């Protein structure tokens, strides 16, 4: 595949690199799963936005640069190579924003996107429920019609970043009729709501290292005005599913992140092999480091091909499940290799590799589990018969 870029694309890359070199904090920010780290990452989002780099693929009128997918991939490579902070606004920028571009009103885009770009409003995704994860359509949280809007009730769970976020988006059962007739995907409505509205209780949930990376949300007659319904009432499933392609596919996990991590792994291997002849002699470990570099480069080629097909008007559809299974298993293997290189030192909760490992462990689960993705690949891409459910 020819991965040469045009002069304009190289100029774009150089501009991103120069800005990042001048602005990326010299020391890593505290973990964004802490109150202090969340606040620091919010300030960083504001700086990125001031430079025009917080949402490069959006139209300029909302704070973007109208960048196409190729430029966005170049930006991401530069972003991670520069060691820039993780994006606390990821849910908003990569999930809600594309949904608003496809289904929102102009009023919603003008109101919601600029404060999302600056980090002033940070969004959480509120889809999962205690009894509705892989089988999301079985969700039971309700939206009931009231004067000028809707009342939300029920419980959402595993909502990433919701411990410190400002607003959330989710799907709710607005018409129980179709579900009672065995058509649970119908009668759902996509709504945005305020996490500090009366009737919302946010209960933080600690992950393996104790940091509140998620929250449970308890909703008790929470009022949401009509202007915060995305698309038509009853169309929530179709709207939500258009965003899952983004979540599983390249926009959630661009190759830049893995190329940078693989480079860091090679540096770690060099440091460790200088310090210990045992590391140099361990050919299995060396092979795993090489596999990480090969995997990151292969993923780069795969996503470049996907971006080119999208630019030609193709719809990747179920193919985004291939991305999801690949990046999640790859990320975990890469972090396991780093921890094996570090030995007991890697288990310190403050090491970036340890935090990355805890996050990578969840990769095969979030954004739709890998078992479900393999079912999608088998049925929709390979045409194999449906499995027993
Ligand atoms: C780090 C992390 C972040 C998350 N962030 C969010 C968030 O921000 N917002 C949000 O709404 N949700 C979030 N989630 C929830 C996530 O989407 C769900 O955990 C996931 O969809 C699985 O649902 P479940 O946990 O209910 O497991 P279940 O659906 O109960 O699945 C349990 C196991 O059974 C398997 N299984 C289930 N059904 C089938 C089937 N038909 N065929 C084969 N195997 C099957 C699954 O693959 C899994 O291994 C997050 C989860 C994690 C771990």
Coordinates of C-alpha atoms and ligand atoms in Angstrom, one line a residue:
X1 CA 0.0 0.0 0.0
X2 CA 1.3 3.5 -0.9
X3 CA 1.3 5.5 2.3
X4 CA 2.8 8.6 0.9
X5 CA 1.1 11.9 1.8
X6 CA 0.5 15.0 -0.2
X7 CA 2.4 18.2 0.5
X8 CA -0.7 19.7 2.2
X9 CA -1.0 16.6 4.4
X10 CA 2.7 16.9 5.4
X11 CA 2.1 20.6 6.2
X12 CA -0.8 19.7 8.4
X13 CA 1.3 17.1 10.2
X14 CA 4.2 19.6 10.7
X15 CA 1.8 22.2 12.1
X16 CA 0.4 19.7 14.6
X17 CA 3.9 18.6 15.6
X18 CA 5.1 22.1 16.1
X19 CA 2.1 23.1 18.2
X20 CA 2.3 19.9 20.3
X21 CA 6.1 20.4 20.8
X22 CA 5.4 23.9 22.2
X23 CA 2.4 23.0 24.4
X24 CA 2.4 19.4 25.7
X25 CA 3.1 19.5 29.4
X26 CA 6.6 18.4 30.2
X27 CA 5.4 16.1 33.1
X28 CA 2.6 13.6 32.6
X29 CA -0.7 14.9 34.2
X30 CA -2.1 13.0 37.1
X31 CA -4.5 10.1 36.2
X32 CA -7.7 11.3 34.7
X33 CA -9.5 8.8 37.0
X34 CA -8.9 11.1 40.0
X35 CA -10.6 14.4 40.8
X36 CA -7.3 16.3 40.5
X37 CA -6.3 14.6 37.3
X38 CA -9.7 15.1 35.7
X39 CA -9.5 18.8 36.4
X40 CA -6.0 19.0 34.9
X41 CA -7.1 17.1 31.8
X42 CA -10.1 19.5 31.5
X43 CA -7.6 22.4 31.5
X44 CA -5.6 20.6 28.8
X45 CA -8.7 20.2 26.6
X46 CA -9.2 24.0 26.9
X47 CA -5.6 24.6 25.7
X48 CA -6.0 22.1 22.8
X49 CA -9.2 24.0 21.8
X50 CA -7.5 27.4 22.0
X51 CA -4.9 26.0 19.5
X52 CA -7.7 24.6 17.3
X53 CA -6.6 21.0 17.9
X54 CA -9.3 19.5 20.2
X55 CA -11.6 18.2 17.4
X56 CA -9.8 18.5 14.1
X57 CA -12.3 16.7 12.0
X58 CA -15.3 18.9 13.0
X59 CA -16.3 21.8 10.8
X60 CA -14.5 25.1 11.6
X61 CA -17.7 26.8 12.9
X62 CA -17.8 24.5 15.9
X63 CA -14.1 24.8 16.7
X64 CA -12.7 22.1 14.3
X65 CA -10.4 22.2 11.2
X66 CA -12.5 20.4 8.7
X67 CA -9.8 17.7 8.6
X68 CA -10.6 14.5 6.6
X69 CA -9.9 11.1 8.1
X70 CA -6.3 10.9 6.7
X71 CA -5.4 14.2 8.4
X72 CA -7.1 13.1 11.6
X73 CA -5.0 9.9 11.6
X74 CA -1.8 12.0 11.0
X75 CA -2.9 14.3 13.9
X76 CA -3.4 11.3 16.2
X77 CA 0.1 9.9 15.3
X78 CA 1.6 13.2 16.2
X79 CA -0.5 13.5 19.4
X80 CA 0.6 10.2 20.8
X81 CA 4.2 10.5 19.6
X82 CA 4.4 13.8 21.5
X83 CA 3.3 12.0 24.7
X84 CA 0.2 14.3 25.0
X85 CA -2.3 13.6 27.8
X86 CA -5.2 11.1 27.3
X87 CA -8.4 12.7 26.1
X88 CA -10.9 13.2 28.9
X89 CA -13.5 14.4 26.4
X90 CA -13.3 11.2 24.3
X91 CA -16.9 10.1 24.9
X92 CA -18.2 13.4 23.7
X93 CA -15.8 14.0 20.8
X94 CA -15.9 10.5 19.3
X95 CA -19.4 9.2 20.2
X96 CA -21.9 12.0 20.8
X97 CA -20.5 14.5 18.3
X98 CA -20.7 12.1 15.3
X99 CA -24.2 11.2 16.4
X100 CA -25.2 14.9 16.5
X101 CA -23.7 15.5 13.1
X102 CA -25.8 12.6 11.7
X103 CA -29.1 13.0 13.7
X104 CA -29.0 16.2 15.8
X105 CA -30.5 19.6 15.0
X106 CA -28.5 22.6 14.1
X107 CA -29.6 24.1 17.4
X108 CA -28.2 21.1 19.3
X109 CA -24.9 21.2 17.4
X110 CA -24.4 24.9 18.0
X111 CA -25.3 24.5 21.7
X112 CA -23.5 21.3 22.6
X113 CA -20.3 21.1 20.4
X114 CA -18.4 24.3 21.3
X115 CA -18.3 23.7 25.1
X116 CA -17.5 20.0 24.4
X117 CA -14.5 21.1 22.3
X118 CA -13.1 23.3 25.1
X119 CA -13.6 20.7 27.9
X120 CA -16.1 23.0 29.6
X121 CA -18.7 20.3 29.4
X122 CA -17.5 16.7 29.6
X123 CA -19.8 13.9 28.6
X124 CA -20.4 10.3 29.9
X125 CA -22.0 7.5 27.9
X126 CA -25.0 6.0 29.8
X127 CA -26.1 3.0 27.8
X128 CA -25.4 -0.1 30.0
X129 CA -27.7 -1.2 32.8
X130 CA -27.3 -4.0 35.4
X131 CA -29.3 -6.4 33.3
X132 CA -28.5 -4.9 29.9
X133 CA -24.9 -5.1 28.6
X134 CA -24.3 -7.3 25.6
X135 CA -28.1 -7.6 25.2
X136 CA -28.5 -3.8 25.3
X137 CA -31.9 -3.8 23.8
X138 CA -33.3 -5.4 27.0
X139 CA -32.8 -2.1 28.8
X140 CA -35.6 -1.0 31.1
X141 CA -34.7 2.6 32.1
X142 CA -37.8 4.7 31.1
X143 CA -38.5 8.0 29.5
X144 CA -42.0 9.1 30.3
X145 CA -43.7 12.0 28.5
X146 CA -44.4 15.2 30.5
X147 CA -45.1 18.8 29.7
X148 CA -42.2 20.2 27.5
X149 CA -40.1 17.1 27.8
X150 CA -39.5 13.7 29.4
X151 CA -39.0 12.2 32.9
X152 CA -36.1 9.6 33.1
X153 CA -36.1 6.8 35.7
X154 CA -34.0 3.7 36.2
X155 CA -30.4 2.7 36.7
X156 CA -27.4 2.9 34.4
X157 CA -24.0 1.3 35.2
X158 CA -20.4 1.2 34.1
X159 CA -20.6 4.8 32.9
X160 CA -16.9 5.8 32.2
X161 CA -15.8 9.2 33.5
X162 CA -19.3 9.8 35.0
X163 CA -17.8 10.2 38.5
X164 CA -16.5 13.6 37.5
X165 CA -18.3 14.4 34.2
X166 CA -21.0 17.0 33.6
X167 CA -23.6 15.5 31.3
X168 CA -24.5 12.1 29.8
X169 CA -26.2 10.7 26.8
X170 CA -28.1 7.4 26.7
X171 CA -31.1 5.4 25.5
X172 CA -34.3 5.0 27.4
X173 CA -37.5 3.0 26.8
X174 CA -40.1 5.6 25.9
X175 CA -42.7 3.2 24.6
X176 CA -43.0 -0.2 26.4
X177 CA -45.4 -1.6 23.8
X178 CA -43.0 -3.0 21.2
X179 CA -40.8 -4.7 23.9
X180 CA -43.9 -6.4 25.4
X181 CA -44.6 -7.7 21.9
X182 CA -41.1 -9.1 21.6
X183 CA -39.5 -6.2 19.6
X184 CA -37.3 -4.7 22.3
X185 CA -35.2 -2.6 19.8
X186 CA -38.2 -0.4 19.1
X187 CA -39.7 2.2 21.4
X188 CA -36.3 3.6 22.6
X189 CA -35.4 7.2 22.6
X190 CA -31.9 8.8 22.7
X191 CA -31.6 11.6 25.2
X192 CA -28.9 13.9 26.7
X193 CA -29.2 14.8 30.4
X194 CA -27.4 16.8 33.1
X195 CA -25.6 14.7 35.7
X196 CA -26.3 17.3 38.3
X197 CA -30.0 17.6 37.6
X198 CA -32.5 17.0 40.5
X199 CA -33.2 13.3 40.7
X200 CA -29.8 12.1 39.5
X201 CA -27.6 10.2 42.0
X202 CA -24.0 9.5 40.8
X203 CA -22.3 6.6 42.7
X204 CA -18.7 6.3 41.7
X205 CA -17.4 2.7 41.1
X206 CA -13.7 2.0 41.7
X207 CA -11.8 -0.2 39.2
X208 CA -9.0 -2.6 40.1
X209 CA -6.6 0.2 41.3
X210 CA -9.4 1.8 43.4
X211 CA -9.7 4.8 41.1
X212 CA -13.3 5.8 40.3
X213 CA -13.1 5.2 36.5
X214 CA -16.9 4.6 36.3
X215 CA -20.1 5.4 38.1
X216 CA -23.5 4.0 38.5
X217 CA -26.3 6.4 37.8
X218 CA -29.6 6.3 39.6
X219 CA -32.4 8.3 37.9
X220 CA -35.6 9.3 39.7
X221 CA -37.9 11.4 37.5
X222 CA -35.2 13.4 36.0
X223 CA -36.6 16.1 33.8
X224 CA -35.1 16.4 30.3
X225 CA -36.5 19.1 27.9
X226 CA -37.6 18.2 24.4
X227 CA -34.6 20.0 23.0
X228 CA -32.3 17.3 24.5
X229 CA -33.9 14.5 22.5
X230 CA -31.5 13.4 19.7
X231 CA -33.4 12.4 16.5
X232 CA -37.0 11.3 16.7
X233 CA -38.5 9.7 19.8
X234 CA -38.7 5.9 19.2
X235 CA -35.6 5.9 16.9
X236 CA -33.1 5.6 19.7
X237 CA -31.8 2.1 18.7
X238 CA -30.9 3.1 15.1
X239 CA -29.3 6.3 16.3
X240 CA -27.2 4.5 19.0
X241 CA -26.1 1.8 16.6
X242 CA -24.7 4.4 14.2
X243 CA -22.4 5.5 17.0
X244 CA -21.2 2.0 17.9
X245 CA -19.3 1.7 14.6
X246 CA -17.3 4.8 15.8
X247 CA -16.7 3.3 19.2
X248 CA -15.4 0.0 17.9
X249 CA -13.7 1.2 14.8
X250 CA -10.9 3.6 14.2
X251 CA -12.1 6.7 15.9
X252 CA -12.0 5.3 19.4
X253 CA -8.6 3.7 18.9
X254 CA -6.4 5.2 16.2
X255 CA -3.1 3.5 15.4
X256 CA -1.1 6.5 16.7
X257 CA -1.7 5.4 20.3
X258 CA -0.3 1.9 19.6
X259 CA 2.7 3.1 17.5
X260 CA 3.7 5.4 20.3
X261 CA 3.2 2.6 22.9
X262 CA 5.2 0.1 20.8
X263 CA 8.1 2.7 20.5
X264 CA 8.0 3.1 24.3
X265 CA 8.1 -0.6 24.7
X266 CA 11.2 -0.8 22.5
X267 CA 12.9 1.9 24.6
X268 CA 12.0 0.0 27.7
X269 CA 13.5 -3.2 26.3
X270 CA 16.7 -1.4 25.4
X271 CA 17.0 0.1 29.0
X272 CA 16.3 -3.3 30.6
X273 CA 18.7 -5.2 28.3
X274 CA 21.5 -2.8 29.1
X275 CA 20.8 -3.4 32.8
X276 CA 20.4 -7.2 32.6
X277 CA 22.1 -9.8 30.4
X278 CA 19.1 -12.0 31.3
X279 CA 16.7 -9.7 29.4
X280 CA 19.0 -9.6 26.3
X281 CA 19.2 -13.4 26.3
X282 CA 15.4 -13.9 26.6
X283 CA 14.5 -14.4 23.0
X284 CA 10.8 -15.1 23.7
X285 CA 10.6 -11.7 25.4
X286 CA 12.4 -10.0 22.5
X287 CA 10.0 -11.6 20.0
X288 CA 7.1 -10.2 21.9
X289 CA 8.6 -6.7 21.7
X290 CA 9.0 -7.2 18.0
X291 CA 5.5 -8.5 17.7
X292 CA 4.2 -5.3 19.3
X293 CA 6.0 -3.2 16.7
X294 CA 4.7 -5.4 13.9
X295 CA 1.2 -5.3 15.3
X296 CA 1.2 -1.5 15.6
X297 CA 2.4 -1.1 12.0
X298 CA -0.1 -3.6 10.7
X299 CA -2.9 -1.8 12.4
X300 CA -1.7 1.5 10.9
X301 CA -2.0 0.0 7.4
X302 CA -5.3 -1.6 8.1
X303 CA -6.8 1.7 9.4
X304 CA -5.3 3.6 6.5
X305 CA -7.1 1.2 4.1
X306 CA -10.3 1.6 6.0
X307 CA -10.0 5.4 6.0
X308 CA -9.4 5.3 2.2
X309 CA -12.5 3.2 1.7
X310 CA -14.6 5.5 3.9
X311 CA -13.3 8.5 1.9
X312 CA -14.6 6.7 -1.3
X313 CA -18.0 6.5 0.3
X314 CA -17.9 2.9 1.6
X315 CA -19.7 2.1 4.9
X316 CA -17.4 -0.1 7.0
X317 CA -20.3 -1.5 9.0
X318 CA -19.5 -4.8 10.6
X319 CA -15.8 -4.4 9.6
X320 CA -15.4 -2.1 12.7
X321 CA -15.7 -5.3 14.7
X322 CA -12.4 -6.5 13.2
X323 CA -10.7 -3.3 14.5
X324 CA -12.2 -3.8 17.9
X325 CA -11.0 -7.4 18.4
X326 CA -7.6 -6.5 17.0
X327 CA -6.8 -3.4 19.0
X328 CA -8.1 -4.8 22.3
X329 CA -6.1 -8.1 22.2
X330 CA -3.1 -6.3 20.8
X331 CA -3.1 -3.6 23.5
X332 CA -3.3 -6.2 26.2
X333 CA -0.4 -8.2 24.8
X334 CA 1.7 -5.1 24.5
X335 CA 1.1 -4.1 28.2
X336 CA 1.7 -7.7 29.4
X337 CA 5.1 -7.6 27.7
X338 CA 5.9 -4.3 29.3
X339 CA 5.0 -5.6 32.8
X340 CA 7.1 -8.8 32.2
X341 CA 10.0 -6.5 31.3
X342 CA 9.5 -4.4 34.4
X343 CA 9.1 -7.2 36.9
X344 CA 7.8 -6.3 40.4
X345 CA 8.5 -2.6 39.7
X346 CA 5.7 -2.6 37.1
X347 CA 3.1 -3.4 39.7
X348 CA 3.5 0.0 41.3
X349 CA 0.1 1.7 40.9
X350 CA 1.8 5.0 39.8
X351 CA 3.6 3.5 36.8
X352 CA 2.1 4.5 33.5
X353 CA 2.5 0.9 32.3
X354 CA 0.5 -0.4 35.2
X355 CA -2.3 2.0 34.6
X356 CA -2.2 1.2 30.9
X357 CA -2.4 -2.5 31.8
X358 CA -5.4 -2.1 34.0
X359 CA -7.2 -0.2 31.2
X360 CA -6.1 -2.7 28.5
X361 CA -7.5 -5.6 30.6
X362 CA -11.0 -4.1 30.0
X363 CA -10.4 -3.7 26.3
X364 CA -12.0 -7.0 25.3
X365 CA -15.1 -6.0 27.4
X366 CA -16.0 -2.4 26.7
X367 CA -17.3 -1.1 23.4
X368 CA -19.1 -4.5 23.0
X369 CA -17.3 -7.6 24.2
X370 CA -15.0 -9.5 21.9
X371 CA -17.3 -12.6 22.0
X372 CA -20.1 -10.4 20.6
X373 CA -17.7 -8.9 18.0
X374 CA -16.6 -12.4 16.9
X375 CA -20.3 -13.3 16.4
X376 CA -20.8 -10.2 14.3
X377 CA -17.7 -11.1 12.2
X378 CA -18.8 -14.7 11.8
X379 CA -22.4 -13.9 10.8
X380 CA -22.2 -10.6 8.9
X381 CA -18.7 -10.7 7.4
X382 CA -18.2 -14.4 6.9
X383 CA -21.8 -15.4 6.3
X384 CA -21.6 -18.3 8.8
X385 CA -24.8 -19.5 10.4
X386 CA -26.2 -17.8 13.4
X387 CA -24.9 -19.2 16.7
X388 CA -27.3 -20.5 19.4
X389 CA -28.3 -17.7 21.7
Ligands
LIG1 C1 -13.7 -0.3 31.2 C2 -15.2 -0.3 30.8 C3 -15.8 0.9 30.4 C4 -17.1 0.9 30.1 N1 -17.7 2.1 29.8 C5 -19.0 2.2 29.6 C6 -19.6 3.4 29.4 O1 -18.9 4.5 29.4 N2 -20.9 3.5 29.2 C7 -21.7 2.3 29.1 O2 -22.9 2.5 28.9 N3 -21.1 1.1 29.3 C8 -19.8 1.0 29.6 N4 -19.2 -0.2 29.8 C9 -20.1 -1.4 29.9 C10 -19.8 -2.4 28.7 O3 -20.3 -1.9 27.5 C11 -20.4 -3.8 29.1 O4 -19.6 -4.2 30.2 C12 -20.3 -4.8 28.0 O5 -21.2 -4.4 26.9 C13 -20.7 -6.2 28.4 O6 -21.9 -6.2 29.1 P1 -22.0 -6.8 30.6 O7 -20.9 -6.3 31.4 O8 -23.4 -6.7 31.0 O9 -21.7 -8.4 30.4 P2 -22.7 -9.5 29.8 O10 -23.4 -9.0 28.6 O11 -23.4 -10.1 30.9 O12 -21.6 -10.6 29.3 C14 -20.9 -11.5 30.1 C15 -20.1 -12.4 29.3 O13 -21.0 -13.2 28.4 C16 -20.7 -13.1 27.1 N5 -21.8 -13.1 26.2 C17 -23.0 -12.4 26.5 N6 -23.9 -12.6 25.5 C18 -23.3 -13.4 24.6 C19 -23.6 -14.0 23.3 N7 -24.8 -13.7 22.8 N8 -22.7 -14.7 22.7 C20 -21.5 -15.0 23.2 N9 -21.1 -14.5 24.4 C21 -22.0 -13.7 25.1 C22 -20.0 -11.7 27.0 O14 -19.1 -11.6 25.9 C23 -19.2 -11.7 28.3 O15 -18.0 -12.4 28.2 C24 -17.9 -0.3 30.2 C25 -17.3 -1.5 30.5 C26 -15.9 -1.5 30.9 C27 -15.3 -2.8 31.3

